[in-house]
mmCIF file of C-alpha atoms in Angstrom:
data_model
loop_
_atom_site.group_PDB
_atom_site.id
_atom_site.type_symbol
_atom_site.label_atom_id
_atom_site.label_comp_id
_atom_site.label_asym_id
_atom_site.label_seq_id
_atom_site.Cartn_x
_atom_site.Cartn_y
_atom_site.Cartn_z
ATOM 1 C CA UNK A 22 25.943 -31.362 42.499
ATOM 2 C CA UNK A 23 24.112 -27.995 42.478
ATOM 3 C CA UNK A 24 22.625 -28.554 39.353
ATOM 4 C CA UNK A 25 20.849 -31.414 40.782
ATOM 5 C CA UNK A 26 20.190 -29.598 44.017
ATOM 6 C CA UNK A 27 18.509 -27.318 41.735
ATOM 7 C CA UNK A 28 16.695 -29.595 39.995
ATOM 8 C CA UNK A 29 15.365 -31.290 43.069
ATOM 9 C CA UNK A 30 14.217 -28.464 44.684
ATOM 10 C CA UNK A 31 12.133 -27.126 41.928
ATOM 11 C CA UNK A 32 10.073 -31.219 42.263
ATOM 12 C CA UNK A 33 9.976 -30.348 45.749
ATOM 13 C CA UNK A 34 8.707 -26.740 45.090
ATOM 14 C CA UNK A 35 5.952 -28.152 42.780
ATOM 15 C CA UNK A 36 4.835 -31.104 44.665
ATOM 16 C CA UNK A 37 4.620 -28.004 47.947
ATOM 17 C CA UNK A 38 2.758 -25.750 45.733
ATOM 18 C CA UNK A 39 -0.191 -28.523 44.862
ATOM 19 C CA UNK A 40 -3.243 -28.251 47.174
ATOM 20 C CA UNK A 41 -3.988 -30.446 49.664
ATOM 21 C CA UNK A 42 -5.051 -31.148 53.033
ATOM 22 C CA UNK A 43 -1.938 -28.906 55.068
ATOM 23 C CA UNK A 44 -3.523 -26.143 53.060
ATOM 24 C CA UNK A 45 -7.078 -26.805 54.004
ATOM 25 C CA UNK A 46 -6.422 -26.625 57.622
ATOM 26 C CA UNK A 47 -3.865 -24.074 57.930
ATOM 27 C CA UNK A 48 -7.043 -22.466 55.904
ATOM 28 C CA UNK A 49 -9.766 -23.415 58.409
ATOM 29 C CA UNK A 50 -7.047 -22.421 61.599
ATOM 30 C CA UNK A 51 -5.942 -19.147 59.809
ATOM 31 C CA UNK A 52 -9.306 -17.943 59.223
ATOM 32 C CA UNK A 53 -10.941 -18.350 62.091
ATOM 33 C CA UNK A 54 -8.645 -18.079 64.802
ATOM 34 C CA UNK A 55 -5.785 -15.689 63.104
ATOM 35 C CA UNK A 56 -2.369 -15.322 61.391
ATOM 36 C CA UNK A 57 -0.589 -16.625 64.730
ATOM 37 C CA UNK A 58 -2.767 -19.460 64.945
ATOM 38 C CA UNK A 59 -2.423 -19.968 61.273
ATOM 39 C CA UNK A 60 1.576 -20.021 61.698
ATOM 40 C CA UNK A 61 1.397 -22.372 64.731
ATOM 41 C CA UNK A 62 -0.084 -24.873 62.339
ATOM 42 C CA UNK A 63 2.579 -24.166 59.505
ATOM 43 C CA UNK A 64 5.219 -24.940 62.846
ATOM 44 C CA UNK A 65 3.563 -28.211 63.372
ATOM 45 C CA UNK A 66 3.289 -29.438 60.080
ATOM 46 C CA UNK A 67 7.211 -28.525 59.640
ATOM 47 C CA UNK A 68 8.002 -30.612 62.448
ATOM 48 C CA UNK A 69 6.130 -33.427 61.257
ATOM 49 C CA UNK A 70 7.921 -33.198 58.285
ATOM 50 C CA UNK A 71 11.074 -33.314 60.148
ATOM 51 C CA UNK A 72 9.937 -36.319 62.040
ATOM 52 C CA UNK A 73 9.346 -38.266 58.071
ATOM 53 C CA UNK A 74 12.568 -36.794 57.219
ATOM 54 C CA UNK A 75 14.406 -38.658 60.563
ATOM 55 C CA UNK A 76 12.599 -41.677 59.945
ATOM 56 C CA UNK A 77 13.500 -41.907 56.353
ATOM 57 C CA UNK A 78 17.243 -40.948 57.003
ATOM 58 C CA UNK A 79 17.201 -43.969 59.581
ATOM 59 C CA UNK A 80 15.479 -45.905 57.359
ATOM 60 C CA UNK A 81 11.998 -46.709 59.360
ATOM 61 C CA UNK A 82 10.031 -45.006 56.940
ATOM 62 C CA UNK A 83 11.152 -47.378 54.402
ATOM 63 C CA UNK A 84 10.005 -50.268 57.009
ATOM 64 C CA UNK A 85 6.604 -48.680 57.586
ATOM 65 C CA UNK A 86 6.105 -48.238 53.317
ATOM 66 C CA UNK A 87 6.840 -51.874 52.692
ATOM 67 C CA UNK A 88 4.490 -53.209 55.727
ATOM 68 C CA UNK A 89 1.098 -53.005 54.239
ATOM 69 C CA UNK A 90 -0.529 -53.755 57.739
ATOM 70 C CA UNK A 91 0.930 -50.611 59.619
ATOM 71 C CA UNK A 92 0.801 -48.756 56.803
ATOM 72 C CA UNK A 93 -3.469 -49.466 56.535
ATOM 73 C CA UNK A 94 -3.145 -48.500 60.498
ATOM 74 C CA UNK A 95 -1.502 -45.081 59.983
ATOM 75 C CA UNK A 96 -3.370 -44.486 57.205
ATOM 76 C CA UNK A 97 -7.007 -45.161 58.196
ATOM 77 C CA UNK A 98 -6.040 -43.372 61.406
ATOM 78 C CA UNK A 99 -5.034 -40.033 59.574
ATOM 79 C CA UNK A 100 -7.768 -40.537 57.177
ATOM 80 C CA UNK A 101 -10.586 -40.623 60.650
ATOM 81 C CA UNK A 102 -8.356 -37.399 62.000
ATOM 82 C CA UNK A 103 -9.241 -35.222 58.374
ATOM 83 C CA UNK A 104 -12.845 -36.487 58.678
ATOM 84 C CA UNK A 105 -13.060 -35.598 61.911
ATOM 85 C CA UNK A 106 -12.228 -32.086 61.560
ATOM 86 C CA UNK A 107 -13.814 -31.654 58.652
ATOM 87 C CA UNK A 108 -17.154 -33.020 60.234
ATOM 88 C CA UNK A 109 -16.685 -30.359 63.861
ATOM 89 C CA UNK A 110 -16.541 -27.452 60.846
ATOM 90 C CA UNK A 111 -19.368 -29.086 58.951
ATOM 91 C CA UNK A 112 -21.490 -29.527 62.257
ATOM 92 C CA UNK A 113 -20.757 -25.750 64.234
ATOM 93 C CA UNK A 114 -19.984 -23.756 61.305
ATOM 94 C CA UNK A 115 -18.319 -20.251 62.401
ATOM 95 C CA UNK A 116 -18.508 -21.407 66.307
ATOM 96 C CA UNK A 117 -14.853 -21.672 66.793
ATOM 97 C CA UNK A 118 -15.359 -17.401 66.147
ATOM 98 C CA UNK A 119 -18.440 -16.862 67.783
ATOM 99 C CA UNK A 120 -16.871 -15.936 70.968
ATOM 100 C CA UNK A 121 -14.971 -13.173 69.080
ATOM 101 C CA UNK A 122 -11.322 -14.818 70.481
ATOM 102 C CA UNK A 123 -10.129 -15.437 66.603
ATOM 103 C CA UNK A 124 -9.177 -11.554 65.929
ATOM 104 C CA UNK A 125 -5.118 -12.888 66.937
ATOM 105 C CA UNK A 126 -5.422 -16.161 67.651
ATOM 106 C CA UNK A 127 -4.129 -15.977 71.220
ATOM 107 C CA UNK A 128 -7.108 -17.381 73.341
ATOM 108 C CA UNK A 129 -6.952 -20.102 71.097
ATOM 109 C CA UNK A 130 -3.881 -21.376 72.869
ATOM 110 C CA UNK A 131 -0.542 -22.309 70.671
ATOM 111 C CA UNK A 132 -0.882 -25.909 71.570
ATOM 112 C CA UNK A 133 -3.961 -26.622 69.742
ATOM 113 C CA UNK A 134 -3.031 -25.034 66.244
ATOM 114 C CA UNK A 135 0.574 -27.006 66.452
ATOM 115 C CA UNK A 136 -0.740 -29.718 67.440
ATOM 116 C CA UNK A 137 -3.656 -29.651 64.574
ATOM 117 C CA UNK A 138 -0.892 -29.735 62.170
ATOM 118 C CA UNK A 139 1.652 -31.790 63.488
ATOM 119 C CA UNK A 140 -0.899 -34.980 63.786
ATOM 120 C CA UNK A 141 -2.040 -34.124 60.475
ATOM 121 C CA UNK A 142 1.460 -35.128 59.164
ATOM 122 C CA UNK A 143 2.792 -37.353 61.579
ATOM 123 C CA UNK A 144 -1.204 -39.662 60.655
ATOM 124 C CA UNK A 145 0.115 -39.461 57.065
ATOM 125 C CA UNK A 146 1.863 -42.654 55.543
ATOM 126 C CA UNK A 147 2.346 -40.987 52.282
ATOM 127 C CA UNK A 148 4.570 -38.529 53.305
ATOM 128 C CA UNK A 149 6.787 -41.646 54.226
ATOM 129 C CA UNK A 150 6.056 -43.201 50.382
ATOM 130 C CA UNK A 151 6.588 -39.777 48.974
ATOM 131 C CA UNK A 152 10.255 -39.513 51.054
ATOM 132 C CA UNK A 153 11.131 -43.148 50.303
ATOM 133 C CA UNK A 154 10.163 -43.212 46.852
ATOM 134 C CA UNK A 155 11.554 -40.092 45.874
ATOM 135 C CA UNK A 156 14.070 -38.271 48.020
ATOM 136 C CA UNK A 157 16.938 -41.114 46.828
ATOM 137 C CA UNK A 158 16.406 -40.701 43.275
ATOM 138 C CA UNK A 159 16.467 -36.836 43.831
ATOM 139 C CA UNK A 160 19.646 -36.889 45.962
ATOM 140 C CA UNK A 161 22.693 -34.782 44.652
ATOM 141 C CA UNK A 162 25.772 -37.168 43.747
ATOM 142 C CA UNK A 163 28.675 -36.984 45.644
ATOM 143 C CA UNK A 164 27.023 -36.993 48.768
ATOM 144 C CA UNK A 165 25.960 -40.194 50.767
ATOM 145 C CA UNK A 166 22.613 -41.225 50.283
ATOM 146 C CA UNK A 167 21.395 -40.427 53.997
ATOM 147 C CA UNK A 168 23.290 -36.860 53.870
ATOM 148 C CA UNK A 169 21.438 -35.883 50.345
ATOM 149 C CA UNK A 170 17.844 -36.882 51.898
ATOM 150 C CA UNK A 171 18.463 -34.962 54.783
ATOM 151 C CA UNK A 172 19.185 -31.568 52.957
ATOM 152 C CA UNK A 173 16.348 -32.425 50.661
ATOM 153 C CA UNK A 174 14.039 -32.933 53.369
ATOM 154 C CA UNK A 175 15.425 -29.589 55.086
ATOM 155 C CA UNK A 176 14.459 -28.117 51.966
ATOM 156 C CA UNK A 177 11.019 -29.680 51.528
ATOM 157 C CA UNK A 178 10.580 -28.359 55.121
ATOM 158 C CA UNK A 179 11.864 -24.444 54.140
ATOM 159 C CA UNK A 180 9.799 -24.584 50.854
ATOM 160 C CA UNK A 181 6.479 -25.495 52.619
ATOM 161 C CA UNK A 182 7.368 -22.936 55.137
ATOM 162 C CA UNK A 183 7.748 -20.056 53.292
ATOM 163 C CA UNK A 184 4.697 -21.390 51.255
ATOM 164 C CA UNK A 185 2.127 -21.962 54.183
ATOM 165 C CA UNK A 186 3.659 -19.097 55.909
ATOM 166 C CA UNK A 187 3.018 -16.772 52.796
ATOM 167 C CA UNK A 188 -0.757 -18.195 52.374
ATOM 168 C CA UNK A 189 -1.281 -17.387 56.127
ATOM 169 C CA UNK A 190 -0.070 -13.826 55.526
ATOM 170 C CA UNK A 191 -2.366 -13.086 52.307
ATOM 171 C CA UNK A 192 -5.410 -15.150 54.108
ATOM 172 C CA UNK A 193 -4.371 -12.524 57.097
ATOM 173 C CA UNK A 194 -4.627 -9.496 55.118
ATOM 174 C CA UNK A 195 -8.245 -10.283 53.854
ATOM 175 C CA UNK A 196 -9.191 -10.205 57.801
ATOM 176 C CA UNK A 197 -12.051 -7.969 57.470
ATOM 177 C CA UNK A 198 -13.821 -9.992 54.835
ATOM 178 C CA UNK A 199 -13.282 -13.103 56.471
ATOM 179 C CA UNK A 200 -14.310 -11.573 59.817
ATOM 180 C CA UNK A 201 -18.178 -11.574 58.670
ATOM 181 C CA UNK A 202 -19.912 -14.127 60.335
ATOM 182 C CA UNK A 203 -21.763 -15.423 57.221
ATOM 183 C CA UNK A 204 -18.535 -15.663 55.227
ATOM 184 C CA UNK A 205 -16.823 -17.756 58.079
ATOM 185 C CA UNK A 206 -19.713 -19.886 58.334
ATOM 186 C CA UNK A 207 -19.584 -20.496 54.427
ATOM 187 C CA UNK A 208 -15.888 -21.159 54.351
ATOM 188 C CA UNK A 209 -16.131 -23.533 57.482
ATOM 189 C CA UNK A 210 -18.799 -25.655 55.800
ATOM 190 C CA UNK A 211 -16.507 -25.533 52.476
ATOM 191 C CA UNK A 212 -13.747 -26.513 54.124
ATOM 192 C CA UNK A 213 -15.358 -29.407 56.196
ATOM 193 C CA UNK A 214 -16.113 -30.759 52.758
ATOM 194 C CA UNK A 215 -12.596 -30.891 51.889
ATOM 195 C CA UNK A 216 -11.511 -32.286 54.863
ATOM 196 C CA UNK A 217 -13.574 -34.983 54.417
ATOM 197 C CA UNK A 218 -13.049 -35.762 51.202
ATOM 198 C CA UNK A 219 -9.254 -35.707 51.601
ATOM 199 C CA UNK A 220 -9.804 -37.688 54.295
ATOM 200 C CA UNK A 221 -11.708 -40.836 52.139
ATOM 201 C CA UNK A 222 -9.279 -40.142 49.200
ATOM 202 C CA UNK A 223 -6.553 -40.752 51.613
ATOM 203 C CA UNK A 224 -8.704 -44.443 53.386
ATOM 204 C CA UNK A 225 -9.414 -45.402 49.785
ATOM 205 C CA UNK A 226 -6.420 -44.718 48.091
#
């Protein structure tokens, strides 16, 4: 059983490690607001990860994969939430640091970063594909199958934790660079690009 444990957790620590839209806007949040704003977002996407993991141990993410029509629902809806944040940093580029409030990230408020990232995951059906899919063909033997997702979505969850939470730290440590108000603007309209193009891979795909 901990051989497989092992071998599930390096998938899961692969699959973390690839870019993709978490990492964009715990980019876009770190940058311009802080490292605690940037870890508020790394709390809310955890917990929308937690909220997949519940609903695939109960088996409603399973429901939601096999219904085409609320999966098009959740989907186009998360895909309009990417664009939409990557269109505010297209259109005010370096404005969420204009008011020079971003230096820690507590003006900001904590609601708005963990909320950022939380609707970011909970508006993403394939997080439920990728946990229905894959999670029961990763689960250890000798545990029931509900038992072994849960501890592999616990460990999904620490992995992208320590992960995010690491990238937040070295994005943190280049402050001073960052802090220049042509470099934010740069990396805001970069960014918004990203956004939005995760966001029509995710409508078309």
């Amino acid at each position: 059983m901990l051989t497989a444990l092992l071998g599930a957790t390096g998938v899961l620590a692969l699959l973390t490690l690839v870019p993709g839209p978490d990492m964009a806007i715990v980019t876009k949040r770190a940058v311009t607001r802080g490292r605690a704003d940037g870890l508020r977002t790394v709390a809310g996407i955890a917990v929308g990860l937690l909220i997949w993991g519940a609903l695939t141990v109960a088996g409603l993410a399973a429901l939601l994969a096999a219904s085409a029509e609320v999966y098009l629902v959740v989907k186009l809806a998360g895909a309009a939430y990417l664009c939409w944040l990557g269109l505010r940093a297209l259109l005010r580029p370096g404005a969420e640091a204009a008011d020079g409030r971003s230096v820690d990230g507590r003006a900001a408020g904590a609601g708005g970063a963990w909320r950022t990232g939380l609707v970011a995951n909970v508006l993403n059906p394939k997080i439920a594909v990728f946990y229905t899919g894959l999670l029961p063909a990763l689960a250890p033997p000798g545990l029931r199958p509900a038992v072994g997702m849960a501890l592999l979505v616990l460990v999904h969850v620490l992995l992208t934790v320590v992960w995010l939470g690491t990238y937040v730290y070295v994005l943190s440590r280049a402050g001073r660079f960052f802090a220049r108000p042509r470099v934010r603007r740069a990396l805001d309209r970069t960014t918004g690009v990203v956004l939005i193009g995760f966001g029509v891979r995710v409508a078309t795909s």
